[in-house]
XYZ file of N, CA and C in Angstrom:
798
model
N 9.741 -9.782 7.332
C 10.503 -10.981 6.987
C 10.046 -12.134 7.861
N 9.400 -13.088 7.225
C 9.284 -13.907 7.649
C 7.460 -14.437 8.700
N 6.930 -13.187 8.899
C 5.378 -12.449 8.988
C 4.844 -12.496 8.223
N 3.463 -12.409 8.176
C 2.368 -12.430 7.334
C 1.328 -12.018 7.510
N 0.430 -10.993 6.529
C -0.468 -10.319 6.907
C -1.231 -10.362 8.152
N -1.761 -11.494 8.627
C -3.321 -11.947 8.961
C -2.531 -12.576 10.341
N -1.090 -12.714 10.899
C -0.960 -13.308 12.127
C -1.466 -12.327 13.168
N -2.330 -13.555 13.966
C -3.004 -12.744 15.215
C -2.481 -11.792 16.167
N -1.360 -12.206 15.910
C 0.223 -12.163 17.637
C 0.518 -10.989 16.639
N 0.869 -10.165 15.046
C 1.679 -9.727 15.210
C 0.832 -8.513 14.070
N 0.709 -8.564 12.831
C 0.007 -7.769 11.971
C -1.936 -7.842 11.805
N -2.400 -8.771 12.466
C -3.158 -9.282 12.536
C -4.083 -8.161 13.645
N -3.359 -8.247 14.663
C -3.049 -7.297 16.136
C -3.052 -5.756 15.978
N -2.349 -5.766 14.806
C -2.432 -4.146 14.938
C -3.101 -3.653 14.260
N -3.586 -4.476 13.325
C -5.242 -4.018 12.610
C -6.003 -3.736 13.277
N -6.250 -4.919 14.381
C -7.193 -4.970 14.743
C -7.151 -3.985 15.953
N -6.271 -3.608 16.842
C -5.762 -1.833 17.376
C -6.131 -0.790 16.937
N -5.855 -0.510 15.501
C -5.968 0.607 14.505
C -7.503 0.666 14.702
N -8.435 -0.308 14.512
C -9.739 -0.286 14.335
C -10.500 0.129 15.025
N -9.774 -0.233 16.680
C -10.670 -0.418 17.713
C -10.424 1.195 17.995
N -8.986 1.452 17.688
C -8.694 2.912 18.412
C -8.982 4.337 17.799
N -9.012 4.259 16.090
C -9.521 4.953 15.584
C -11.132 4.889 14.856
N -11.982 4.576 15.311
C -13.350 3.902 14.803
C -13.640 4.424 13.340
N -14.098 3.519 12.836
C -14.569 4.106 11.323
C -13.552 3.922 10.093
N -12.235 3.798 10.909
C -11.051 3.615 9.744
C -10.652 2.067 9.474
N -10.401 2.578 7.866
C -10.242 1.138 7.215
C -9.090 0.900 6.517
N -8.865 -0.606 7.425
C -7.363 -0.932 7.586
C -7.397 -1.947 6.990
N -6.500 -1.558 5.645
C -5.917 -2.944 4.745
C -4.854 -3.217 5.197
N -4.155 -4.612 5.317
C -3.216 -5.653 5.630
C -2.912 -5.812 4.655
N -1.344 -5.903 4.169
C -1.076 -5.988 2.345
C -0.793 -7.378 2.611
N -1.417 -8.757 1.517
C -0.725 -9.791 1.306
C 0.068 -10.399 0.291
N 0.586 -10.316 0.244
C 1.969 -10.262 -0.879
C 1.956 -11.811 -1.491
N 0.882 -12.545 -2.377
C 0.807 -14.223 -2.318
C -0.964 -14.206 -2.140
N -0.991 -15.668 -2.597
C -2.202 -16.183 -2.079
C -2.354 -16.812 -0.896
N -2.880 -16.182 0.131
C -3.003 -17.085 1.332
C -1.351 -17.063 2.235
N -1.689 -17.224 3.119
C -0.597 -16.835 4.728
C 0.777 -17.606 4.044
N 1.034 -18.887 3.709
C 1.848 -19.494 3.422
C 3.009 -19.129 2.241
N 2.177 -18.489 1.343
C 2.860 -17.837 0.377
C 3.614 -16.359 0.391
N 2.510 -15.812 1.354
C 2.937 -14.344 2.034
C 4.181 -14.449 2.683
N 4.518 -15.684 3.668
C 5.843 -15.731 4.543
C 6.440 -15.869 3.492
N 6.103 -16.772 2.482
C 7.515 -17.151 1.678
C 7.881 -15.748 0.506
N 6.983 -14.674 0.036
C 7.350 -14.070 -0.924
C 8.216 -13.172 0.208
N 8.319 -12.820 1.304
C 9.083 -12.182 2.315
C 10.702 -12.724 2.371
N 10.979 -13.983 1.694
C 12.048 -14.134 1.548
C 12.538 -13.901 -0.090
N 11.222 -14.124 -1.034
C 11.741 -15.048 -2.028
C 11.124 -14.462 -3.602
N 10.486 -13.286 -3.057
C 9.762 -12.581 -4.243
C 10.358 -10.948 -4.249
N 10.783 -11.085 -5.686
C 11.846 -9.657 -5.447
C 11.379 -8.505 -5.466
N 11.723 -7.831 -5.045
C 11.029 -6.568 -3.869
C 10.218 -5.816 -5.150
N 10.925 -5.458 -6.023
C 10.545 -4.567 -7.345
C 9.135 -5.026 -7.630
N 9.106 -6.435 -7.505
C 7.774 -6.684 -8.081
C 6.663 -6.679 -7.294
N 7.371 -7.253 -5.722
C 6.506 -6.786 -4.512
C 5.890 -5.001 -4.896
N 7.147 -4.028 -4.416
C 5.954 -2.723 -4.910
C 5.081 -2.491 -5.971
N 5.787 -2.918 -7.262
C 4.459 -2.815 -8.266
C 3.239 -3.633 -8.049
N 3.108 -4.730 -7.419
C 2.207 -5.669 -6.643
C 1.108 -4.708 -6.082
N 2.263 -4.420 -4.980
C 1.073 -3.066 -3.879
C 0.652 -2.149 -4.321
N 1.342 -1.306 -5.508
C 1.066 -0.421 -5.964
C -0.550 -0.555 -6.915
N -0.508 -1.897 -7.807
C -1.814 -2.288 -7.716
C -2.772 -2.095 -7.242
N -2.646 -2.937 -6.072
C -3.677 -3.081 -5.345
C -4.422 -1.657 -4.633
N -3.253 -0.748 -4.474
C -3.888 -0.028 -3.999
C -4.509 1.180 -4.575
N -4.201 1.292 -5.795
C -4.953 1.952 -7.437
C -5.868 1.472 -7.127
N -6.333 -0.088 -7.281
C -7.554 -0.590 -7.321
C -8.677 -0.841 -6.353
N -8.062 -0.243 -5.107
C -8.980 0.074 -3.722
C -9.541 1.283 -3.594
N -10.930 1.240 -4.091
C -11.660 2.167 -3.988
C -11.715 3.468 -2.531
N -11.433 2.364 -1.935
C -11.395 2.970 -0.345
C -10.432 4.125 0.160
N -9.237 3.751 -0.819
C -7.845 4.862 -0.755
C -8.063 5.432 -1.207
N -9.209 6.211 -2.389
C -8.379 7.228 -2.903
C -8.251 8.491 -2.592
N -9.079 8.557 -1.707
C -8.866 10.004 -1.511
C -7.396 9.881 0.146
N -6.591 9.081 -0.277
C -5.179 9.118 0.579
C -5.348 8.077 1.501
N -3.989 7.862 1.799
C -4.069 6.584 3.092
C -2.904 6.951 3.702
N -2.824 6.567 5.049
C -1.353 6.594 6.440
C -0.626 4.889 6.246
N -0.046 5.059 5.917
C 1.043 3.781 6.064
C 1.780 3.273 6.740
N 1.982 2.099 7.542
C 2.689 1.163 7.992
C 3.736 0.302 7.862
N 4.879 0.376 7.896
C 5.565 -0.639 7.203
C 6.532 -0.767 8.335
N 6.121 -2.799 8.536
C 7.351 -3.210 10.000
C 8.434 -4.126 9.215
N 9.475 -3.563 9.762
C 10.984 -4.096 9.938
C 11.275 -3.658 7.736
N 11.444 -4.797 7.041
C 11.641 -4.594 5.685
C 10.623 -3.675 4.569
N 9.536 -3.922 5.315
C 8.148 -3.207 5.211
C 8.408 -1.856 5.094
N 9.191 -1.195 5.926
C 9.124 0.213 5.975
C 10.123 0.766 4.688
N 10.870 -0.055 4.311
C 11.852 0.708 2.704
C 10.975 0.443 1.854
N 10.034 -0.861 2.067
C 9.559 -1.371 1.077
C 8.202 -0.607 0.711
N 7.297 0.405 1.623
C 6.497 0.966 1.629
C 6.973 2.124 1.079
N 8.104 2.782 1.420
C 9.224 4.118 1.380
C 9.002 4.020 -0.580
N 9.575 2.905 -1.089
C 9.474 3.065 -2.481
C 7.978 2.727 -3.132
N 6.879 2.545 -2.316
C 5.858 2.691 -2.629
C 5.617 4.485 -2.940
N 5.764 5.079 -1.851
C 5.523 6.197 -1.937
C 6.263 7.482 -2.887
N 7.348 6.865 -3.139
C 8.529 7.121 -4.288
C 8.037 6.929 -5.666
N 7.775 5.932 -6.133
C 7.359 5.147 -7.320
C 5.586 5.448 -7.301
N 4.878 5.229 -6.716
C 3.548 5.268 -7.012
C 2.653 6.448 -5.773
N 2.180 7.557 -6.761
C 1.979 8.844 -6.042
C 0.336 8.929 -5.808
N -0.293 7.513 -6.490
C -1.647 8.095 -6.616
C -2.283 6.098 -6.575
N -3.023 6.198 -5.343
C -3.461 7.306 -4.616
C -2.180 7.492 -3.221
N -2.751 8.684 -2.894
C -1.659 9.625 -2.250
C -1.450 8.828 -0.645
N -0.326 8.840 -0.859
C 0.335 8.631 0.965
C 0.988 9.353 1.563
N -0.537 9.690 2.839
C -0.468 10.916 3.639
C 0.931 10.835 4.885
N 0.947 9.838 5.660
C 2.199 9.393 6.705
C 2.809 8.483 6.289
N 3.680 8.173 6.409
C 4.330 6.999 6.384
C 5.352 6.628 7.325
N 4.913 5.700 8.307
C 5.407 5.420 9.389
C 6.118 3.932 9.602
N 7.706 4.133 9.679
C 8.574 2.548 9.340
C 9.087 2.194 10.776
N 8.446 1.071 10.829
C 9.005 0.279 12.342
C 10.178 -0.373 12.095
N 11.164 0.132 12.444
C 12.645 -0.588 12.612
C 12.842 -0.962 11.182
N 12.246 0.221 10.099
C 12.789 -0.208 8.492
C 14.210 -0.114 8.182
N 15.228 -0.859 7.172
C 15.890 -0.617 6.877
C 16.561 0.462 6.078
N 16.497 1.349 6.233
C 16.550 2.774 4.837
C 17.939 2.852 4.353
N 19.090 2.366 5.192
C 20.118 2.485 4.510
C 20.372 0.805 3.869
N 19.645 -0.306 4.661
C 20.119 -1.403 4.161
C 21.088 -1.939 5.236
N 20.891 -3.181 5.157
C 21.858 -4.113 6.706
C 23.608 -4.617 6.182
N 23.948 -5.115 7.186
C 24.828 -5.383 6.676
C 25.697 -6.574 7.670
N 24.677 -7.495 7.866
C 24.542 -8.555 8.712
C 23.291 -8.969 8.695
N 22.966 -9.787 9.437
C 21.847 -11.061 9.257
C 21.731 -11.592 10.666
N 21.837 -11.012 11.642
C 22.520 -12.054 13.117
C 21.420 -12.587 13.242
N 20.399 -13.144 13.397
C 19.219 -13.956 13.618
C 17.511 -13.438 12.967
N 16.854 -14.289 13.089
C 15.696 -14.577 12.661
C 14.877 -15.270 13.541
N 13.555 -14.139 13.835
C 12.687 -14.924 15.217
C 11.791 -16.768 14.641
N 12.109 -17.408 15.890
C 11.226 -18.272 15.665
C 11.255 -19.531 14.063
N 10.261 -19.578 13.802
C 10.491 -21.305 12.828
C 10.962 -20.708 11.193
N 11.500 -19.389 11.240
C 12.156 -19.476 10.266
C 13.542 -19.498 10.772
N 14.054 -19.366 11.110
C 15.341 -19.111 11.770
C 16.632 -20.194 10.398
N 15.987 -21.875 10.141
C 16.441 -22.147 9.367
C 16.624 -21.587 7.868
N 15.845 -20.915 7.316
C 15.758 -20.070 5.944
C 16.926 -18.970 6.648
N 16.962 -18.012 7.232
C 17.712 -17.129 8.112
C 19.189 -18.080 7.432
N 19.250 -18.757 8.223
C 20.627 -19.829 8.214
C 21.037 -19.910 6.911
N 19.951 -20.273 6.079
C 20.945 -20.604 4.401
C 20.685 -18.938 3.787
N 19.854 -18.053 4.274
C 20.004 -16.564 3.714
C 21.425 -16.513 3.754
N 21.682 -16.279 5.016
C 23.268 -15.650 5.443
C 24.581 -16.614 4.817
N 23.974 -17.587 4.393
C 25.313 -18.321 3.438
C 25.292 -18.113 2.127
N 23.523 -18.120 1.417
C 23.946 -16.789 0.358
C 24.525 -15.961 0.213
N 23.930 -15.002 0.660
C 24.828 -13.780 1.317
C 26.328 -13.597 0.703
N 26.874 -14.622 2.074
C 28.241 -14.334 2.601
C 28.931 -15.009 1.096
N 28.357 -15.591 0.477
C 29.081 -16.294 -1.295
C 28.867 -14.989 -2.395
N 27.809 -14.670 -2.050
C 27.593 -13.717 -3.324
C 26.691 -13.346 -3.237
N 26.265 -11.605 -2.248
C 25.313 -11.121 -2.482
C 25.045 -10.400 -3.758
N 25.699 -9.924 -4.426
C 25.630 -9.278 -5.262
C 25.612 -9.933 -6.566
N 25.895 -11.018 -6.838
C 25.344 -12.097 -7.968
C 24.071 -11.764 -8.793
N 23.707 -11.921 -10.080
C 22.180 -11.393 -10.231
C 21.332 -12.467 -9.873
N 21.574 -13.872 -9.972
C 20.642 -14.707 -9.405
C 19.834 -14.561 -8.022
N 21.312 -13.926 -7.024
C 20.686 -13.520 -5.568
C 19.685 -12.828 -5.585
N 20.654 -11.464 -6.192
C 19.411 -9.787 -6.512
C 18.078 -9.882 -7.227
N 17.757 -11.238 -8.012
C 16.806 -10.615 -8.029
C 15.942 -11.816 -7.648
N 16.350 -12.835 -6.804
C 15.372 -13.785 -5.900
C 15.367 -14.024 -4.617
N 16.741 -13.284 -4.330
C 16.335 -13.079 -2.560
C 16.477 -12.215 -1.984
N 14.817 -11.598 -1.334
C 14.869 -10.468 -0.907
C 15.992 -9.700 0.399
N 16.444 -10.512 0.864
C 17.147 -9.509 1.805
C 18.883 -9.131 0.909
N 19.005 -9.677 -0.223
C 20.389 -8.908 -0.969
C 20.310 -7.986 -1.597
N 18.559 -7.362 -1.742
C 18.063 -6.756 -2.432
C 18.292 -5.346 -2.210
N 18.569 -5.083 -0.305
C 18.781 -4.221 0.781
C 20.146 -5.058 1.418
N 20.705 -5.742 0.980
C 22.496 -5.990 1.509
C 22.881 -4.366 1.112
N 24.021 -4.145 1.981
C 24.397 -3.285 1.817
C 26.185 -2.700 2.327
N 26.931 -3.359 1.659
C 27.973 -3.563 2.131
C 29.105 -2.303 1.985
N 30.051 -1.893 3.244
C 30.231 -0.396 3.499
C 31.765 -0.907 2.916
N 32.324 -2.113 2.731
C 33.432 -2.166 1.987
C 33.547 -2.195 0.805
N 32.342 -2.529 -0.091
C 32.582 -2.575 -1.340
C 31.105 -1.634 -1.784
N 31.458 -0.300 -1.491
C 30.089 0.395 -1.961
C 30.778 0.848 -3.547
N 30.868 0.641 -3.827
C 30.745 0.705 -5.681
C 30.094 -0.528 -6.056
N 30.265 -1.510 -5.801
C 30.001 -3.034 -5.955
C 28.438 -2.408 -5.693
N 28.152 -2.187 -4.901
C 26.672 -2.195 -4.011
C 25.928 -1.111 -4.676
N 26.523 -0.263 -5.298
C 25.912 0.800 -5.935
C 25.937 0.420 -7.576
N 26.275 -0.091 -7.910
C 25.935 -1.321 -9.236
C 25.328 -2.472 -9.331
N 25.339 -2.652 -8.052
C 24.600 -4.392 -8.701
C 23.081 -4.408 -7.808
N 23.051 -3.481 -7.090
C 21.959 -3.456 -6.062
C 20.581 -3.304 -6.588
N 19.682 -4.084 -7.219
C 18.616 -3.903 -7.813
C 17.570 -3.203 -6.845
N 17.582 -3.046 -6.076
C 16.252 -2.294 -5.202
C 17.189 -1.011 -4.392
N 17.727 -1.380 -3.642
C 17.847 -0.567 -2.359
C 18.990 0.539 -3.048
N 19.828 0.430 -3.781
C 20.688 1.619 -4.647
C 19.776 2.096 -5.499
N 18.204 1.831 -6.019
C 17.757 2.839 -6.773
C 16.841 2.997 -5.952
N 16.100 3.146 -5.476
C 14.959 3.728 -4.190
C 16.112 5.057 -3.750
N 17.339 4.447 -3.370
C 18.102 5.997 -2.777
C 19.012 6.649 -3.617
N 18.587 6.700 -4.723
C 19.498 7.651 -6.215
C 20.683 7.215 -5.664
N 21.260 6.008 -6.013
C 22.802 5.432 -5.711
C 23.404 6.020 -6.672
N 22.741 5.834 -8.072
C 22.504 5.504 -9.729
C 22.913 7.001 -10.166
N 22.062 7.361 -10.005
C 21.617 8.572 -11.039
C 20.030 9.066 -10.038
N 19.552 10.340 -10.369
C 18.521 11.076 -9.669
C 17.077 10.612 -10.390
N 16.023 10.278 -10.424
C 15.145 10.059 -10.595
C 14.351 11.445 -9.714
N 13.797 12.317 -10.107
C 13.077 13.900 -9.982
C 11.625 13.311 -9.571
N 11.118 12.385 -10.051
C 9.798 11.833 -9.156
C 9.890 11.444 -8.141
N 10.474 10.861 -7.744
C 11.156 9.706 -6.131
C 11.314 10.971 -5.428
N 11.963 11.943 -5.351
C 12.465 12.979 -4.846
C 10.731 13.876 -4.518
N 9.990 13.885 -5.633
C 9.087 14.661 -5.713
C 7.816 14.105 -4.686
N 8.066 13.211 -4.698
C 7.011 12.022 -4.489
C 6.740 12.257 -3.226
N 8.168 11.540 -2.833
C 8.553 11.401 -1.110
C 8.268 12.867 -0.413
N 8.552 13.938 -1.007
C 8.448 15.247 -0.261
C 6.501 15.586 -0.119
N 5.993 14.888 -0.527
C 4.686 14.921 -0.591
C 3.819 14.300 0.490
N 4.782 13.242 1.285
C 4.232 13.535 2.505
C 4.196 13.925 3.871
N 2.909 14.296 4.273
C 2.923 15.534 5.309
C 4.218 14.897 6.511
N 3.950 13.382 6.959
C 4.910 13.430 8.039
C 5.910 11.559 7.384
N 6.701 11.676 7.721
C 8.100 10.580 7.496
C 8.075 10.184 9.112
N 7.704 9.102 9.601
C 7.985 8.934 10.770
C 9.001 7.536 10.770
N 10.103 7.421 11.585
C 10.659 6.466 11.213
C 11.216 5.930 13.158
N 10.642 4.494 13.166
C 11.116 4.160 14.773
C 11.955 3.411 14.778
N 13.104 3.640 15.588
C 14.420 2.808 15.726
C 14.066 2.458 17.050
N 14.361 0.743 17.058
C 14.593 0.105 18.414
C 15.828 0.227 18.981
N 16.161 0.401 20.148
C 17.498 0.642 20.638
C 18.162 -0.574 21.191
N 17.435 -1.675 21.263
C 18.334 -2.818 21.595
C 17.995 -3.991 20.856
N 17.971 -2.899 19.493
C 17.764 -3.931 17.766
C 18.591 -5.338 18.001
N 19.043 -5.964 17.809
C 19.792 -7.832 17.558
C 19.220 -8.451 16.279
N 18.752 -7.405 15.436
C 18.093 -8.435 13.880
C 19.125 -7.027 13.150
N 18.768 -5.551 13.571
C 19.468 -4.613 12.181
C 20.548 -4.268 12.509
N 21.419 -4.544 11.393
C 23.133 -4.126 11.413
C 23.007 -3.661 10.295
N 23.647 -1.989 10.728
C 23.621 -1.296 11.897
C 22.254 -0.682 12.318
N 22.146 -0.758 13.838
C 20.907 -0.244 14.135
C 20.724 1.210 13.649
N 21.616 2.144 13.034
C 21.409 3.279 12.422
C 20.606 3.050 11.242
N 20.615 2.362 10.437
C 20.343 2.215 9.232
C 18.498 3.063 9.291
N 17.981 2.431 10.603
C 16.380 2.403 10.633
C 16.207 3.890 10.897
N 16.984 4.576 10.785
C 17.112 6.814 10.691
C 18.110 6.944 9.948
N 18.246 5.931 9.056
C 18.631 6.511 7.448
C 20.793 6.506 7.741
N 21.077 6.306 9.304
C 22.599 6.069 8.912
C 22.819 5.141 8.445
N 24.501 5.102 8.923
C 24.994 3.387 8.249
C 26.406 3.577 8.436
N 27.196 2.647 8.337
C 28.593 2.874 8.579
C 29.205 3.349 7.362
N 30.478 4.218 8.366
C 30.949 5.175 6.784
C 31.580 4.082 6.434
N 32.074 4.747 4.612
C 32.592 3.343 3.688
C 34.063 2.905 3.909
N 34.717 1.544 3.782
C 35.629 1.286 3.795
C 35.594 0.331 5.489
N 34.542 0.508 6.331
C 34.671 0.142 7.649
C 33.748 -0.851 7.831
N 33.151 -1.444 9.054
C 32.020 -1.795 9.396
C 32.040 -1.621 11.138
N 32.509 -0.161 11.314
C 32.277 -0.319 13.154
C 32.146 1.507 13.265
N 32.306 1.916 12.825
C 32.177 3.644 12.537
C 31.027 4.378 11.930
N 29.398 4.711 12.587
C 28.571 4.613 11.922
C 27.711 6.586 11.354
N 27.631 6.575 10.261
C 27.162 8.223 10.092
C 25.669 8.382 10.496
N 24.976 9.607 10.756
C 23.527 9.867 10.935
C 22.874 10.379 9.468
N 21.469 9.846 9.298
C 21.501 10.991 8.039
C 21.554 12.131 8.465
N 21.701 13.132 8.726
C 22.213 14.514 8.472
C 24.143 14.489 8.087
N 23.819 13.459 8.349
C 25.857 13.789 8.070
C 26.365 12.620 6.858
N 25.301 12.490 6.152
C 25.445 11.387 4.937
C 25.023 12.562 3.832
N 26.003 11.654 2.904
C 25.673 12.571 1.584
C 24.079 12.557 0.633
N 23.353 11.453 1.212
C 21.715 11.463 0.790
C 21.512 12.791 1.325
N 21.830 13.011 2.533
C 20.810 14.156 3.202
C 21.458 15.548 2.315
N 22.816 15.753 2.472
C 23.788 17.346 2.124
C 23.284 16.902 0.277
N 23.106 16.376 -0.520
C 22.695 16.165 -2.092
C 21.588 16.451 -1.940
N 20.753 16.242 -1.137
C 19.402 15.983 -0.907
C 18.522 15.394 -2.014
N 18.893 13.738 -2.187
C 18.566 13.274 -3.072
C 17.315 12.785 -3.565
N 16.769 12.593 -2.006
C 15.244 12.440 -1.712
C 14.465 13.257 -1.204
N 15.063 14.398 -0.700
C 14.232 15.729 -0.261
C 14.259 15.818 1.193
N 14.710 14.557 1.878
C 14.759 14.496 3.297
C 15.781 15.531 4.058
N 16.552 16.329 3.251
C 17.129 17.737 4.344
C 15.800 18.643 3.762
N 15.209 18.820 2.958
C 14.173 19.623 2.775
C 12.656 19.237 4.048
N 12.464 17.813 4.117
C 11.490 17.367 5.046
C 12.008 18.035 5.969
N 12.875 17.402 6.498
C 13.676 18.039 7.790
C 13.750 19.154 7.946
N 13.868 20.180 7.789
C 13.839 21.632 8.259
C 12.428 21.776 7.991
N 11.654 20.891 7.222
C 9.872 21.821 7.151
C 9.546 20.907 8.264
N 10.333 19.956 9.175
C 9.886 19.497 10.535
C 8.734 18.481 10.260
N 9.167 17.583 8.642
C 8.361 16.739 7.956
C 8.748 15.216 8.671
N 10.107 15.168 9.349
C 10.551 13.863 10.084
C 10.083 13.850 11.090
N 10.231 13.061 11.469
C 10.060 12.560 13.080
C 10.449 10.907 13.136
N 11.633 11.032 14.726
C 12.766 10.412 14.724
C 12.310 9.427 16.228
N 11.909 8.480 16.303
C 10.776 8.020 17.425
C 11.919 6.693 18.017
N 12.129 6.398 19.121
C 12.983 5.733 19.678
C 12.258 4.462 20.745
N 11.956 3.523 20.548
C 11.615 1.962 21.629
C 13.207 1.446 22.512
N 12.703 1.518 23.795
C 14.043 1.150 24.267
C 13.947 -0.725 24.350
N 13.702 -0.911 23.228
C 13.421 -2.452 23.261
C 14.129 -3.197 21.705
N 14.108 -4.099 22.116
C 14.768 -5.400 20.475
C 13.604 -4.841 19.656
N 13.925 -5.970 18.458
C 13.281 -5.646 16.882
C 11.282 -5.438 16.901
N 10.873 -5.126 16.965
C 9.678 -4.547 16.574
C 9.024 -5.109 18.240
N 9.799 -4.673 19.242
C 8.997 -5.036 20.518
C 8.735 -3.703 21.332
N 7.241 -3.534 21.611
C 6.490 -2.526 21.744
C 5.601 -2.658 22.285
N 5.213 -1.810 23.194
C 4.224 -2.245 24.222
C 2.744 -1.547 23.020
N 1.994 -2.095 23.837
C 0.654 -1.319 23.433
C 0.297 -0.557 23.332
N 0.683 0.204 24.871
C 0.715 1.217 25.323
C 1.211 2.320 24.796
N 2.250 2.493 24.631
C 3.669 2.371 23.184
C 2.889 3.336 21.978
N 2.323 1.776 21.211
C 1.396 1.943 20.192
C 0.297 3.270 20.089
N -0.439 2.932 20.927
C -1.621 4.046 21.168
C -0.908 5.605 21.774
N -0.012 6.061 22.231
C 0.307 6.841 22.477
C 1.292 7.584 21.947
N 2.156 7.010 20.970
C 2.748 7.361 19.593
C 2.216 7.551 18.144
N 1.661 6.515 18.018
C 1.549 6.320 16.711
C 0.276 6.741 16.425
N -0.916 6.277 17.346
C -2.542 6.576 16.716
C -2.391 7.851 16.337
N -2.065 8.867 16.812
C -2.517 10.195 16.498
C -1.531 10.216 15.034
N -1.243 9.580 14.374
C -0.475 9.708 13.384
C -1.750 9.577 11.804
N -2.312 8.333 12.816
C -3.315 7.287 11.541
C -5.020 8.340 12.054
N -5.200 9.398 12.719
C -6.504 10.244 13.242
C -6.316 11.070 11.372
């Protein structure tokens, strides 16, 4: 949100990491738009559905994947990659690794780094009028993943992305099939998050319904005991892995980086 492929300081950086640290491997940067300017803005403003069929494209049409690729996806990136791997099975995604992704969906907005911060500002007054409106759902991406624990019927009807990625709906047997297909689910929660409410959400909790201060784990949510996505099945084949930064929203040392994660993308 609010990032773009090709910044030096932030996705730009960890390409160029990936490259240096695993030699020989080839690292696509997804740009969602023509050119940097459009990329920040489809991060607010291009609805997610069409974002994955977008990627899903592109990456059919990259010769380079097919015989499988390890995946990346920071902060919104990581649900948004999650239903890549759900929805489009070929070519195949071997890891999939979400930095501070949302999987259950937020349920607050408390800030936005840096010169978007104003877009941030009129998000959250959307929002707070009518996330669930269809005009919102299907032009601004963060109502797309609203996810509100007082009115989850509301949220499980009107939610165009984030209630069908997690069988809110009804079961979709591919999504389920899909997701169990790869070898590892790695998912990193920052522990002194200030962008995700609730910081559970990024290991699949969220606050139980009717509240907003009482929060469940997935193992103790009904995704996991239905097993709607296969993730109590990952989980006992020891397909998760549950990775913890004692730092705010996607802040990580280098160090960090190379000693977690590379052996993920070998």
């Amino acid at each position: 949100m609010g990032d773009s492929c090709c910044n030096p300081l932030s996705m730009g950086f960890i390409k160029k990491l990936v490259e240096e640290k695993v030699p020989g491997t080839y690292v696509l940067s997804l740009e969602i738009g023509n050119g940097i300017t459009e990329d920040v803005e489809n991060s607010f403003f291009m609805n997610v559905n069409d974002q994955v069929e977008l990627v899903c494209n592109i990456l059919s049409k990259d010769k380079m994947l097919q015989n499988g690729y390890n995946a990346m996806g920071f902060s919104q990136g990581g649900q948004f990659l999650r239903a890549v791997a759900q929805r489009c099975p070929s070519p195949a995604m071997k890891n999939l690794i979400s930095f501070g992704g949302q999987h259950q969906g937020v349920y607050g907005l408390p800030h936005c780094p840096g010169e978007s911060s104003h877009v941030c500002n009129w998000i959250r007054k959307m929002l707070n009028w009518g996330a669930y409106s269809s005009p919102i759902q299907e032009h601004l991406v963060q109502a797309e993943y609203w996810h509100d624990p007082l009115n989850e019927e509301l949220y499980r009807s009107k939610s165009v992305f984030l209630a069908d990625i997690n069988q809110e709906r009804g079961i979709n047997g591919s999504y389920k099939e899909n997701l169990m297909k790869l070898n590892k689910f790695v998912m990193v929660k920052f522990l002194k998050d200030s962008m995700v409410v609730p910081v559970d959400s990024e290991w699949f909790g969220f606050y139980n319904a009717g509240q907003a201060k009482v929060t469940y784990t997935l193992q103790e949510s009904d995704l996991y005991h239905e097993d709607r996505l296969g993730l109590k099945v990952m989980d006992n084949a020891k397909k998760l892995e549950f990775l913890t930064v004692d730092g705010d929203h996607l802040q990580f040392s280098e160090e960090w980086f190379i000693t977690n994660i590379i052996p993920y993308l070998k």
